[in-house]
Amino acid sequence: PKALSLRNVTKVYRNGFEALKGIDLDVEPGDFFALLGPNGAGKSTTIGIVASLINKTGGSVSIFGHDLDREKDAAKACLGLVPQEVNFNGFEPVVEIVVNQAGYYGIPRRQAFERAEHYLRELGLWEKRRDMARTLSGGMKRRLMIARALVHEPRLLILDEPTAGVDIEIRRSMWAFLRRINAEGRTIILTTHYLEEAESLCRNIAIIDQGEIIENTSMKRLLGKL
Ligand code: ADP
Ligand code: ADP
């Protein structure tokens, strides 16, 4: 099955605003995929729907063959999400945020600690493991959310504007980390409004504007056209 498949997905917000006008999207297993578009295009809405944080108005979504309406738990187990906004409890120690997340997936605590250590080390946060999460810098908070999103070893990792507001050095190290986990076989989708980020990381790309996919191609072909 596809890592992610969207068919005619629509979203009309409560105020009547039509944020998605029938999105079709396919992402292959193992891909590194960019959803690129200007602010307000519908990127976060799309991701919110895929992550079950936002109810779609119509259409269907499946993650590794699991339909989001009929097999929600199985679909969610395949997915790790790194949201744009910090959404952890800043008054918990860094390591607890990762370990507690594993609890939502029924992962035994000892295994959760092992994985937390692995990802916190990989992301350069192990020395900070006992610190209160709120004391971390913005770039560290973002990396903590990446570690949290990976603790249940999801096959698909989705990142919403992963390096927005992160300085260049940290951005480079985050890019290297994402390339590494993609090379290990994990499917990655990121949203960005920043073509260079998509260009540097992604093999395939969809461009969304005003709630519609206006382009869906390989990065190579897109760059050939520009
Ligand atoms: P992006 O992530 O590409 O910046 P969003 O998906 O956040 O875009 O937003 C798409 C459009 O939907 C924007 O015009 C935004 O103002 C609107 N929007 C987002 N959330 C809501 C909401 N809760 N109610 C009404 N409109 C919304
Ligand atoms: P808390 O009660 O810890 O302040 P929340 O009520 O916001 O936090 O969320 C409860 C837990 O759900 C959080 O600890 C976090 O790990 C998890 N969580 C919330 N939003 C997301 C998300 N978008 N992706 C993954 N996990 C999330």
mmCIF file of N, CA, C and O and ligand atoms in Angstrom, residues 53 81 87 89 101 104 148, ligand 2:
data_model
loop_
_atom_site.group_PDB
_atom_site.id
_atom_site.type_symbol
_atom_site.label_atom_id
_atom_site.label_comp_id
_atom_site.label_asym_id
_atom_site.label_seq_id
_atom_site.Cartn_x
_atom_site.Cartn_y
_atom_site.Cartn_z
ATOM 1 N N LEU A 53 -6.258 15.166 14.091
ATOM 2 C CA LEU A 53 -6.426 16.304 14.999
ATOM 3 C C LEU A 53 -7.549 17.209 14.502
ATOM 4 O O LEU A 53 -8.099 18.002 15.256
ATOM 5 N N LEU A 81 3.903 12.480 14.434
ATOM 6 C CA LEU A 81 3.678 13.860 14.007
ATOM 7 C C LEU A 81 4.549 14.816 14.801
ATOM 8 O O LEU A 81 4.606 14.745 16.022
ATOM 9 N N ASN A 87 3.721 21.694 21.912
ATOM 10 C CA ASN A 87 2.488 21.225 22.560
ATOM 11 C C ASN A 87 2.772 20.230 23.677
ATOM 12 O O ASN A 87 1.937 19.413 24.000
ATOM 13 N N ASN A 89 4.092 19.519 27.773
ATOM 14 C CA ASN A 89 4.060 20.158 29.075
ATOM 15 C C ASN A 89 5.484 20.555 29.461
ATOM 16 O O ASN A 89 6.309 19.703 29.761
ATOM 17 N N GLN A 101 5.053 9.600 26.098
ATOM 18 C CA GLN A 101 4.415 9.421 24.792
ATOM 19 C C GLN A 101 4.344 7.929 24.446
ATOM 20 O O GLN A 101 3.338 7.453 23.918
ATOM 21 N N TYR A 104 1.303 6.000 25.563
ATOM 22 C CA TYR A 104 0.056 6.069 24.773
ATOM 23 C C TYR A 104 -0.037 4.919 23.770
ATOM 24 O O TYR A 104 -1.107 4.609 23.276
ATOM 25 N N ARG A 148 10.005 12.612 20.405
ATOM 26 C CA ARG A 148 8.705 12.154 20.899
ATOM 27 C C ARG A 148 7.915 11.465 19.792
ATOM 28 O O ARG A 148 7.254 10.454 20.009
HETATM 29 P P1 ADP B 2 -0.110 18.011 28.800
HETATM 30 O O1 ADP B 2 -1.363 17.552 29.475
HETATM 31 O O2 ADP B 2 1.056 17.119 29.003
HETATM 32 O O3 ADP B 2 0.194 19.461 29.013
HETATM 33 P P2 ADP B 2 -1.569 17.864 26.266
HETATM 34 O O4 ADP B 2 -2.856 17.698 27.023
HETATM 35 O O5 ADP B 2 -1.432 18.960 25.305
HETATM 36 O O6 ADP B 2 -0.292 17.891 27.245
HETATM 37 O O7 ADP B 2 -1.282 16.512 25.479
HETATM 38 C C1 ADP B 2 -1.243 15.276 26.143
HETATM 39 C C2 ADP B 2 -0.158 14.442 25.521
HETATM 40 O O8 ADP B 2 -0.521 14.084 24.201
HETATM 41 C C3 ADP B 2 1.129 15.223 25.458
HETATM 42 O O9 ADP B 2 1.973 14.887 26.533
HETATM 43 C C4 ADP B 2 1.726 14.840 24.163
HETATM 44 O O10 ADP B 2 2.787 13.931 24.354
HETATM 45 C C5 ADP B 2 0.611 14.163 23.391
HETATM 46 N N1 ADP B 2 0.298 14.965 22.195
HETATM 47 C C6 ADP B 2 -0.483 16.057 22.124
HETATM 48 N N2 ADP B 2 -0.518 16.535 20.869
HETATM 49 C C7 ADP B 2 0.235 15.698 20.121
HETATM 50 C C8 ADP B 2 0.609 15.658 18.763
HETATM 51 N N3 ADP B 2 0.174 16.598 17.905
HETATM 52 N N4 ADP B 2 1.410 14.681 18.346
HETATM 53 C C9 ADP B 2 1.840 13.767 19.175
HETATM 54 N N5 ADP B 2 1.524 13.751 20.487
HETATM 55 C C10 ADP B 2 0.750 14.703 20.963
#
